[in-house]
mmCIF file of C-alpha atoms in Angstrom:
data_model
loop_
_atom_site.group_PDB
_atom_site.id
_atom_site.type_symbol
_atom_site.label_atom_id
_atom_site.label_comp_id
_atom_site.label_asym_id
_atom_site.label_seq_id
_atom_site.Cartn_x
_atom_site.Cartn_y
_atom_site.Cartn_z
ATOM 1 C CA ARG M 1236 -35.096 401.273 134.113
ATOM 2 C CA SER M 1237 -38.582 399.778 134.328
ATOM 3 C CA MET M 1238 -38.425 398.752 130.664
ATOM 4 C CA TYR M 1239 -35.201 396.827 131.291
ATOM 5 C CA LEU M 1240 -36.662 395.055 134.330
ATOM 6 C CA TRP M 1241 -39.796 394.193 132.359
ATOM 7 C CA GLY M 1242 -37.700 392.809 129.512
ATOM 8 C CA GLU M 1243 -35.527 390.802 131.905
ATOM 9 C CA ALA M 1244 -38.610 389.302 133.528
ATOM 10 C CA LEU M 1245 -39.938 388.185 130.142
ATOM 11 C CA ARG M 1246 -36.510 386.849 129.164
ATOM 12 C CA THR M 1247 -36.369 384.807 132.382
ATOM 13 C CA LEU M 1248 -39.743 383.319 131.439
ATOM 14 C CA GLU M 1249 -38.245 382.457 127.991
ATOM 15 C CA ARG M 1250 -40.752 384.767 126.267
ATOM 16 C CA TYR M 1251 -38.004 386.141 124.070
ATOM 17 C CA ASP M 1252 -40.086 387.788 121.336
ATOM 18 C CA GLU M 1253 -42.102 389.694 123.921
ATOM 19 C CA ALA M 1254 -38.951 390.646 125.824
ATOM 20 C CA LEU M 1255 -37.483 392.356 122.769
ATOM 21 C CA ILE M 1256 -40.030 395.200 122.848
ATOM 22 C CA PRO M 1257 -39.178 396.619 126.305
ATOM 23 C CA LEU M 1258 -35.470 395.784 125.886
ATOM 24 C CA LEU M 1259 -35.260 397.753 122.635
ATOM 25 C CA ARG M 1260 -36.889 400.738 124.356
ATOM 26 C CA ALA M 1261 -34.507 400.391 127.286
ATOM 27 C CA SER M 1262 -31.562 400.274 124.882
ATOM 28 C CA GLU M 1263 -32.698 403.506 123.195
ATOM 29 C CA ALA M 1264 -32.835 405.213 126.587
ATOM 30 C CA GLU M 1265 -29.522 403.777 127.840
ATOM 31 C CA PRO M 1266 -27.352 402.781 124.863
ATOM 32 C CA GLU M 1267 -24.289 402.622 127.126
ATOM 33 C CA ASN M 1268 -25.833 400.022 129.476
ATOM 34 C CA ILE M 1269 -24.022 396.732 128.761
ATOM 35 C CA HIS M 1270 -26.540 394.646 130.718
ATOM 36 C CA ILE M 1271 -29.331 395.790 128.424
ATOM 37 C CA ALA M 1272 -27.179 395.103 125.361
ATOM 38 C CA ILE M 1273 -26.332 391.580 126.540
ATOM 39 C CA ALA M 1274 -29.989 390.806 127.329
ATOM 40 C CA LEU M 1275 -31.005 392.185 123.941
ATOM 41 C CA GLY M 1276 -28.383 390.085 122.162
ATOM 42 C CA TRP M 1277 -29.527 386.990 124.021
ATOM 43 C CA CYS M 1278 -33.158 387.493 122.978
ATOM 44 C CA PHE M 1279 -32.182 388.061 119.343
ATOM 45 C CA LYS M 1280 -30.112 384.882 119.490
ATOM 46 C CA ARG M 1281 -32.952 382.848 120.989
ATOM 47 C CA THR M 1282 -35.335 384.109 118.304
ATOM 48 C CA ASP M 1283 -32.877 383.059 115.599
ATOM 49 C CA ARG M 1284 -31.779 386.560 114.584
ATOM 50 C CA ILE M 1285 -28.069 386.252 115.128
ATOM 51 C CA ASP M 1286 -27.289 389.212 112.846
ATOM 52 C CA ARG M 1287 -29.355 391.485 115.106
ATOM 53 C CA ALA M 1288 -27.611 390.046 118.168
ATOM 54 C CA ILE M 1289 -24.242 390.944 116.657
ATOM 55 C CA ASP M 1290 -25.440 394.457 115.791
ATOM 56 C CA ALA M 1291 -26.659 395.018 119.356
ATOM 57 C CA LEU M 1292 -23.356 393.962 120.883
ATOM 58 C CA GLU M 1293 -21.218 395.865 118.370
ATOM 59 C CA GLN M 1294 -23.119 399.052 119.202
ATOM 60 C CA ALA M 1295 -22.480 398.381 122.889
ATOM 61 C CA VAL M 1296 -18.749 397.939 122.196
ATOM 62 C CA GLU M 1297 -18.717 401.338 120.510
ATOM 63 C CA HIS M 1298 -20.029 402.850 123.750
ATOM 64 C CA ASP M 1299 -17.687 400.847 125.991
ATOM 65 C CA PRO M 1300 -14.740 399.183 124.199
ATOM 66 C CA THR M 1301 -13.083 398.302 127.535
ATOM 67 C CA GLU M 1302 -15.673 395.747 128.713
ATOM 68 C CA ALA M 1303 -14.301 392.229 128.168
ATOM 69 C CA LEU M 1304 -17.710 390.600 128.581
ATOM 70 C CA LEU M 1305 -19.026 392.387 125.498
ATOM 71 C CA HIS M 1306 -16.122 391.155 123.389
ATOM 72 C CA TYR M 1307 -16.652 387.631 124.698
ATOM 73 C CA ASN M 1308 -20.361 387.640 123.854
ATOM 74 C CA LEU M 1309 -19.613 388.985 120.399
ATOM 75 C CA ALA M 1310 -17.171 386.126 119.881
ATOM 76 C CA CYS M 1311 -19.923 383.656 120.790
ATOM 77 C CA TYR M 1312 -22.329 385.206 118.306
ATOM 78 C CA TRP M 1313 -19.746 385.325 115.530
ATOM 79 C CA CYS M 1314 -19.192 381.617 116.134
ATOM 80 C CA LEU M 1315 -22.905 381.005 115.718
ATOM 81 C CA ALA M 1316 -22.708 383.032 112.509
ATOM 82 C CA ARG M 1317 -19.914 380.619 111.438
ATOM 83 C CA ASN M 1318 -17.249 383.318 111.254
ATOM 84 C CA LYS M 1319 -14.504 381.727 113.328
ATOM 85 C CA THR M 1320 -11.851 384.306 112.421
ATOM 86 C CA SER M 1321 -13.901 387.203 113.805
ATOM 87 C CA ALA M 1322 -14.717 385.120 116.877
ATOM 88 C CA LEU M 1323 -11.033 384.520 117.580
ATOM 89 C CA GLU M 1324 -10.287 388.238 117.175
ATOM 90 C CA TYR M 1325 -12.947 389.227 119.716
ATOM 91 C CA LEU M 1326 -11.734 386.552 122.132
ATOM 92 C CA ALA M 1327 -8.208 387.943 121.873
ATOM 93 C CA GLU M 1328 -9.558 391.429 122.641
ATOM 94 C CA ALA M 1329 -11.506 390.071 125.634
ATOM 95 C CA LEU M 1330 -8.353 388.446 127.032
ATOM 96 C CA GLU M 1331 -6.281 391.553 126.426
ATOM 97 C CA LEU M 1332 -8.783 393.430 128.586
ATOM 98 C CA ASP M 1333 -9.069 390.628 131.168
ATOM 99 C CA PRO M 1334 -6.337 387.946 131.034
ATOM 100 C CA GLU M 1335 -8.083 386.016 133.837
ATOM 101 C CA PHE M 1336 -11.363 385.619 131.930
ATOM 102 C CA ALA M 1337 -11.583 381.810 132.108
ATOM 103 C CA LEU M 1338 -14.522 381.389 129.705
ATOM 104 C CA ALA M 1339 -12.695 383.422 127.075
ATOM 105 C CA TRP M 1340 -9.789 380.955 127.311
ATOM 106 C CA VAL M 1341 -12.312 378.152 126.775
ATOM 107 C CA GLY M 1342 -13.583 380.025 123.724
ATOM 108 C CA VAL M 1343 -10.059 380.264 122.311
ATOM 109 C CA ALA M 1344 -9.563 376.512 122.777
ATOM 110 C CA ASP M 1345 -12.857 375.692 121.067
ATOM 111 C CA VAL M 1346 -12.455 378.080 118.134
ATOM 112 C CA MET M 1347 -8.940 376.792 117.530
ATOM 113 C CA GLY M 1348 -10.308 373.259 117.532
ATOM 114 C CA SER M 1349 -12.793 374.213 114.826
ATOM 115 C CA LEU M 1350 -10.106 375.921 112.736
ATOM 116 C CA ILE M 1351 -7.806 372.906 113.089
ATOM 117 C CA TRP M 1352 -10.684 370.653 112.047
ATOM 118 C CA MET M 1353 -11.302 372.861 108.993
ATOM 119 C CA GLY M 1354 -7.617 372.711 108.099
ATOM 120 C CA VAL M 1355 -7.035 376.436 108.579
ATOM 121 C CA MET M 1356 -4.664 376.010 111.539
ATOM 122 C CA ASN M 1357 -1.630 373.784 111.990
ATOM 123 C CA TRP M 1358 -2.245 370.331 113.442
ATOM 124 C CA ASP M 1359 0.722 369.998 115.803
ATOM 125 C CA GLU M 1360 1.676 373.512 116.885
ATOM 126 C CA ASP M 1361 -1.852 374.874 117.190
ATOM 127 C CA MET M 1362 -3.138 371.762 118.949
ATOM 128 C CA ASP M 1363 -0.532 372.405 121.654
ATOM 129 C CA LYS M 1364 -1.760 376.006 121.927
ATOM 130 C CA ARG M 1365 -5.341 374.769 122.121
ATOM 131 C CA GLN M 1366 -4.481 372.496 125.031
ATOM 132 C CA GLN M 1367 -2.659 375.359 126.765
ATOM 133 C CA ALA M 1368 -5.759 377.556 126.435
ATOM 134 C CA ALA M 1369 -8.002 374.890 128.006
ATOM 135 C CA GLU M 1370 -5.509 374.281 130.814
ATOM 136 C CA THR M 1371 -5.221 378.032 131.437
ATOM 137 C CA ALA M 1372 -8.991 378.202 131.856
ATOM 138 C CA LEU M 1373 -8.848 375.377 134.412
ATOM 139 C CA SER M 1374 -5.975 377.015 136.271
ATOM 140 C CA LEU M 1375 -8.234 380.059 136.676
ATOM 141 C CA ASN M 1376 -11.374 378.079 137.564
ATOM 142 C CA ASP M 1377 -11.127 374.335 138.180
ATOM 143 C CA GLN M 1378 -14.916 374.072 138.556
ATOM 144 C CA LEU M 1379 -15.594 375.104 134.958
ATOM 145 C CA GLY M 1380 -17.286 372.278 133.078
ATOM 146 C CA GLU M 1381 -16.807 374.120 129.790
ATOM 147 C CA ALA M 1382 -13.027 373.950 130.239
ATOM 148 C CA TYR M 1383 -13.110 370.201 130.913
ATOM 149 C CA THR M 1384 -15.170 369.790 127.732
ATOM 150 C CA SER M 1385 -12.498 371.625 125.716
ATOM 151 C CA LEU M 1386 -9.729 369.579 127.290
ATOM 152 C CA ALA M 1387 -11.609 366.335 126.594
ATOM 153 C CA SER M 1388 -11.761 367.297 122.930
ATOM 154 C CA VAL M 1389 -7.993 367.790 122.888
ATOM 155 C CA TYR M 1390 -7.541 364.355 124.451
ATOM 156 C CA ARG M 1391 -9.724 362.932 121.709
ATOM 157 C CA PHE M 1392 -7.549 364.415 118.984
ATOM 158 C CA ARG M 1393 -4.511 362.982 120.783
ATOM 159 C CA ASN M 1394 -6.228 359.583 121.110
ATOM 160 C CA GLU M 1395 -5.977 359.606 124.915
ATOM 161 C CA ARG M 1396 -9.332 357.898 125.389
ATOM 162 C CA ASP M 1397 -9.275 357.313 129.155
ATOM 163 C CA LYS M 1398 -8.442 360.956 129.863
ATOM 164 C CA GLU M 1399 -11.055 362.050 127.344
ATOM 165 C CA GLN M 1400 -13.889 360.100 128.956
ATOM 166 C CA GLU M 1401 -12.871 361.216 132.438
ATOM 167 C CA ALA M 1402 -12.871 364.863 131.333
ATOM 168 C CA TYR M 1403 -16.310 364.625 129.675
ATOM 169 C CA LEU M 1404 -17.846 363.020 132.761
ATOM 170 C CA LYS M 1405 -16.277 365.726 134.928
ATOM 171 C CA ALA M 1406 -17.672 368.403 132.619
ATOM 172 C CA ILE M 1407 -21.198 366.998 132.861
ATOM 173 C CA GLU M 1408 -20.892 366.694 136.640
ATOM 174 C CA LEU M 1409 -19.852 370.333 136.996
ATOM 175 C CA SER M 1410 -22.063 371.816 134.273
ATOM 176 C CA PRO M 1411 -25.094 369.547 133.772
ATOM 177 C CA SER M 1412 -26.848 372.154 131.617
ATOM 178 C CA TYR M 1413 -23.943 372.621 129.184
ATOM 179 C CA ALA M 1414 -25.157 371.204 125.870
ATOM 180 C CA GLN M 1415 -21.737 371.046 124.255
ATOM 181 C CA ALA M 1416 -20.460 368.583 126.880
ATOM 182 C CA TYR M 1417 -23.202 366.092 125.956
ATOM 183 C CA GLN M 1418 -22.786 366.782 122.240
ATOM 184 C CA TRP M 1419 -19.038 366.248 122.129
ATOM 185 C CA TYR M 1420 -19.160 363.293 124.502
ATOM 186 C CA ALA M 1421 -21.746 361.692 122.208
ATOM 187 C CA SER M 1422 -19.630 362.318 119.120
ATOM 188 C CA SER M 1423 -16.698 360.520 120.769
ATOM 189 C CA LEU M 1424 -18.722 357.282 121.050
ATOM 190 C CA GLY M 1425 -17.953 355.596 117.757
ATOM 191 C CA GLY M 1426 -18.470 351.961 118.717
ATOM 192 C CA TRP M 1427 -21.339 349.996 117.173
ATOM 193 C CA ASP M 1428 -22.522 348.980 120.641
ATOM 194 C CA GLN M 1429 -22.569 352.649 121.739
ATOM 195 C CA ARG M 1430 -25.068 353.883 119.135
ATOM 196 C CA GLU M 1431 -28.032 354.173 121.506
ATOM 197 C CA LYS M 1432 -25.988 355.940 124.178
ATOM 198 C CA ARG M 1433 -24.727 358.364 121.551
ATOM 199 C CA LEU M 1434 -28.309 359.069 120.453
ATOM 200 C CA GLN M 1435 -29.531 359.681 124.016
ATOM 201 C CA LEU M 1436 -26.656 362.061 124.788
ATOM 202 C CA THR M 1437 -27.332 363.974 121.565
ATOM 203 C CA TYR M 1438 -31.041 364.194 122.385
ATOM 204 C CA LYS M 1439 -30.018 365.739 125.712
ATOM 205 C CA ALA M 1440 -27.815 368.279 123.943
ATOM 206 C CA ALA M 1441 -30.694 369.152 121.579
ATOM 207 C CA GLN M 1442 -33.043 369.688 124.518
ATOM 208 C CA LEU M 1443 -30.545 372.026 126.167
ATOM 209 C CA ASP M 1444 -29.684 373.958 122.988
ATOM 210 C CA PRO M 1445 -32.447 373.480 120.382
ATOM 211 C CA LEU M 1446 -31.152 376.313 118.165
ATOM 212 C CA SER M 1447 -27.654 374.883 117.698
ATOM 213 C CA LEU M 1448 -27.182 373.901 114.067
ATOM 214 C CA SER M 1449 -24.309 371.549 114.854
ATOM 215 C CA VAL M 1450 -26.337 369.779 117.562
ATOM 216 C CA GLN M 1451 -29.161 369.216 115.071
ATOM 217 C CA LEU M 1452 -26.639 367.852 112.583
ATOM 218 C CA ASP M 1453 -25.226 365.487 115.202
ATOM 219 C CA LEU M 1454 -28.757 364.405 116.101
ATOM 220 C CA ALA M 1455 -29.441 363.532 112.460
ATOM 221 C CA GLN M 1456 -26.187 361.559 112.314
ATOM 222 C CA ALA M 1457 -26.998 359.726 115.554
ATOM 223 C CA LEU M 1458 -30.445 358.802 114.220
ATOM 224 C CA GLY M 1459 -28.851 357.536 111.025
ATOM 225 C CA ARG M 1460 -26.535 355.294 113.027
ATOM 226 C CA VAL M 1461 -29.533 353.475 114.512
ATOM 227 C CA ASP M 1462 -31.161 353.099 111.073
ATOM 228 C CA ARG M 1463 -33.771 355.821 111.613
ATOM 229 C CA ASP M 1464 -32.943 357.474 108.297
ATOM 230 C CA ASP M 1465 -36.358 359.049 107.710
ATOM 231 C CA GLU M 1466 -36.178 360.835 111.067
ATOM 232 C CA ALA M 1467 -32.600 361.883 110.345
ATOM 233 C CA ARG M 1468 -33.638 363.420 107.054
ATOM 234 C CA GLN M 1469 -36.548 365.223 108.743
ATOM 235 C CA VAL M 1470 -34.215 366.714 111.363
ATOM 236 C CA ILE M 1471 -31.689 367.988 108.840
ATOM 237 C CA GLN M 1472 -34.362 369.246 106.427
ATOM 238 C CA ALA M 1473 -36.075 371.178 109.236
ATOM 239 C CA THR M 1474 -32.697 372.667 110.126
ATOM 240 C CA LEU M 1475 -32.092 373.734 106.520
ATOM 241 C CA ASP M 1476 -35.609 375.187 106.291
ATOM 242 C CA ARG M 1477 -34.670 377.381 109.248
ATOM 243 C CA GLU M 1478 -31.112 378.100 108.063
ATOM 244 C CA PRO M 1479 -30.748 377.476 104.286
ATOM 245 C CA ASP M 1480 -27.094 378.575 104.342
ATOM 246 C CA PHE M 1481 -26.010 375.835 106.772
ATOM 247 C CA ALA M 1482 -23.277 374.269 104.637
ATOM 248 C CA ARG M 1483 -22.778 371.169 106.748
ATOM 249 C CA GLY M 1484 -26.492 370.401 106.496
ATOM 250 C CA HIS M 1485 -26.167 370.268 102.710
ATOM 251 C CA GLU M 1486 -23.029 368.168 103.131
ATOM 252 C CA TYR M 1487 -24.922 365.673 105.300
ATOM 253 C CA LEU M 1488 -27.703 365.343 102.725
ATOM 254 C CA GLY M 1489 -24.959 364.675 100.196
ATOM 255 C CA GLN M 1490 -23.597 361.914 102.400
ATOM 256 C CA MET M 1491 -27.080 360.413 102.764
ATOM 257 C CA GLU M 1492 -27.607 360.369 99.002
ATOM 258 C CA SER M 1493 -24.156 358.861 98.526
ATOM 259 C CA SER M 1494 -24.918 356.029 100.951
ATOM 260 C CA ASN M 1495 -28.133 355.398 98.991
ATOM 261 C CA GLY M 1496 -26.157 355.177 95.754
ATOM 262 C CA ASN M 1497 -27.435 358.494 94.361
ATOM 263 C CA LEU M 1498 -24.013 359.923 93.534
ATOM 264 C CA ALA M 1499 -25.232 362.554 91.061
ATOM 265 C CA LEU M 1500 -27.682 364.003 93.610
ATOM 266 C CA SER M 1501 -25.019 363.694 96.298
ATOM 267 C CA ILE M 1502 -22.672 365.869 94.263
ATOM 268 C CA GLU M 1503 -25.330 368.583 93.905
ATOM 269 C CA HIS M 1504 -25.602 368.797 97.691
ATOM 270 C CA PHE M 1505 -21.819 368.916 98.051
ATOM 271 C CA LYS M 1506 -21.618 371.711 95.474
ATOM 272 C CA ASN M 1507 -24.086 373.727 97.542
ATOM 273 C CA ALA M 1508 -22.057 373.046 100.674
ATOM 274 C CA MET M 1509 -18.758 374.151 99.125
ATOM 275 C CA GLU M 1510 -20.293 377.339 97.733
ATOM 276 C CA LEU M 1511 -21.574 378.213 101.197
ATOM 277 C CA ASP M 1512 -18.350 377.341 103.021
ATOM 278 C CA PRO M 1513 -15.364 377.703 100.666
ATOM 279 C CA GLY M 1514 -12.057 376.566 102.071
ATOM 280 C CA ASN M 1515 -13.523 373.925 104.407
ATOM 281 C CA GLY M 1516 -11.007 371.103 104.055
ATOM 282 C CA PRO M 1517 -13.096 368.144 105.274
ATOM 283 C CA MET M 1518 -16.027 369.276 103.136
ATOM 284 C CA MET M 1519 -13.929 369.628 99.989
ATOM 285 C CA GLY M 1520 -12.290 366.269 100.677
ATOM 286 C CA ALA M 1521 -15.686 364.585 101.039
ATOM 287 C CA ALA M 1522 -16.907 366.193 97.799
ATOM 288 C CA ALA M 1523 -13.787 365.012 95.982
ATOM 289 C CA MET M 1524 -14.508 361.477 97.144
ATOM 290 C CA GLN M 1525 -17.934 361.613 95.483
ATOM 291 C CA TYR M 1526 -16.361 362.612 92.173
ATOM 292 C CA LEU M 1527 -13.731 359.911 92.637
ATOM 293 C CA ALA M 1528 -16.495 357.326 93.047
ATOM 294 C CA LEU M 1529 -17.902 358.504 89.696
ATOM 295 C CA GLY M 1530 -14.465 358.308 88.081
ATOM 296 C CA ASP M 1531 -14.444 362.049 87.350
ATOM 297 C CA PHE M 1532 -10.731 362.608 87.917
ATOM 298 C CA GLU M 1533 -10.810 366.054 86.292
ATOM 299 C CA ALA M 1534 -13.282 367.309 88.926
ATOM 300 C CA VAL M 1535 -11.177 365.696 91.666
ATOM 301 C CA ALA M 1536 -8.088 367.509 90.372
ATOM 302 C CA GLU M 1537 -9.948 370.851 90.410
ATOM 303 C CA ILE M 1538 -11.044 370.363 94.016
ATOM 304 C CA ARG M 1539 -7.542 369.221 95.006
ATOM 305 C CA ALA M 1540 -6.050 372.389 93.497
ATOM 306 C CA ASP M 1541 -8.603 374.474 95.412
ATOM 307 C CA MET M 1542 -7.760 372.634 98.632
ATOM 308 C CA ILE M 1543 -4.042 373.302 98.158
ATOM 309 C CA SER M 1544 -4.683 377.003 97.495
ATOM 310 C CA HIS M 1545 -6.664 377.284 100.741
ATOM 311 C CA LEU M 1546 -4.848 374.814 102.974
ATOM 312 C CA GLY M 1547 -1.428 373.881 101.559
ATOM 313 C CA GLU M 1548 -0.209 370.597 100.094
ATOM 314 C CA GLU M 1549 0.654 368.981 103.439
ATOM 315 C CA ASN M 1550 -2.734 369.602 105.025
ATOM 316 C CA PRO M 1551 -4.170 366.306 106.351
ATOM 317 C CA GLN M 1552 -7.236 366.574 104.096
ATOM 318 C CA VAL M 1553 -5.036 366.899 101.002
ATOM 319 C CA VAL M 1554 -2.888 363.984 102.141
ATOM 320 C CA LEU M 1555 -5.983 361.811 102.646
ATOM 321 C CA LEU M 1556 -7.286 362.712 99.185
ATOM 322 C CA ASP M 1557 -3.919 361.921 97.598
ATOM 323 C CA HIS M 1558 -3.921 358.549 99.332
ATOM 324 C CA GLU M 1559 -7.313 357.731 97.824
ATOM 325 C CA LEU M 1560 -6.205 358.935 94.383
ATOM 326 C CA PHE M 1561 -3.110 356.720 94.426
ATOM 327 C CA HIS M 1562 -5.288 353.880 95.682
ATOM 328 C CA ALA M 1563 -7.766 354.400 92.821
ATOM 329 C CA HIS M 1564 -4.883 354.163 90.335
ATOM 330 C CA ALA M 1565 -3.563 351.024 92.077
ATOM 331 C CA ASN M 1566 -0.326 352.799 92.965
ATOM 332 C CA TRP M 1567 0.018 351.073 96.335
ATOM 333 C CA PRO M 1568 3.570 352.226 97.252
ATOM 334 C CA LEU M 1569 2.692 355.918 96.805
ATOM 335 C CA ALA M 1570 -0.648 355.432 98.559
ATOM 336 C CA ILE M 1571 1.130 353.987 101.602
ATOM 337 C CA GLU M 1572 3.868 356.616 101.484
ATOM 338 C CA ARG M 1573 1.349 359.470 101.374
ATOM 339 C CA MET M 1574 -0.701 357.987 104.215
ATOM 340 C CA ASN M 1575 2.423 357.764 106.363
ATOM 341 C CA GLN M 1576 2.775 361.550 106.051
ATOM 342 C CA LEU M 1577 -0.354 362.157 108.143
ATOM 343 C CA PRO M 1578 0.092 363.494 111.673
ATOM 344 C CA PRO M 1579 -1.092 361.098 114.410
ATOM 345 C CA ASN M 1580 -4.909 360.816 114.639
ATOM 346 C CA ALA M 1581 -5.381 363.187 111.714
ATOM 347 C CA THR M 1582 -8.553 361.373 110.629
ATOM 348 C CA ASN M 1583 -10.076 361.899 114.058
ATOM 349 C CA TRP M 1584 -12.288 364.865 113.171
ATOM 350 C CA HIS M 1585 -15.540 365.671 114.957
ATOM 351 C CA SER M 1586 -18.200 368.323 114.934
ATOM 352 C CA THR M 1587 -18.140 371.484 117.090
ATOM 353 C CA PRO M 1588 -20.474 374.349 117.477
ATOM 354 C CA TRP M 1589 -17.681 376.783 117.529
#
């Protein structure tokens, strides 16, 4: 017991590496203690060892498969490991054990948003389910800033801007330490005159959650929007030095090289990104656009076929690519016809840590 208390004291002081030593000893003595397992997972997460965090929680689940909180924490860590399918499975198990677990409903809404963004889930039907999950969380706890953040994101996809802004401000009021509220609110500010506000909100998110890969990516993008490209590159390169398998980091470097006219180098970055995250619709679509700019229609066709195999021919990313292909061939009627097949606001993607 003393080892656990010692570890918790060090964790509270944010001395995570030091906390691991007594917490590991406490876990050996009491492998069934979920509080020790959760503290251990947290310290592994904060020291950038997400695989060890997952191992610690999975061992705890073996000892007590009926504790919803363990399943919820595992879902969070699987999200950080960029395995959204496993995250959704653990969230479903958490809710089966505790249907009134409001944060788990928030998790479902956020993971579904990520899967919709990637093109894995259906735009219309699953967006309705996502909104229902966020509203269920609020019906259980109307003081939950995380739930308002999820709902704001739904409003963004539906282009209900007034409701979106109101929900983000409510989220920040209720949960001022919730990084994702600042991050997603910042990403919704697309106006040229809102660039500085977007940067300041993203800085706040980065201060609150410095280990979030998606926050660092958004920070790089926000810096780029105010013409601080060297700083943006430094942020994303530091992130990739820490996590070389961060596909969207490679994608962003590809976008930077593309904007600088270095299409060949841009394509190399996009290749790395697609190898690391196969089946990511927006990423494949962006890569196809680089090949299209080079006039390499054979490579575009290969990526399009891969997109269809993963996502289906009517996925918004495939439709957008087809529109650009018809446009490149000056087939205006088919370009317009294909664009009209998009669901409302289908180009309104944004980043999410889930």
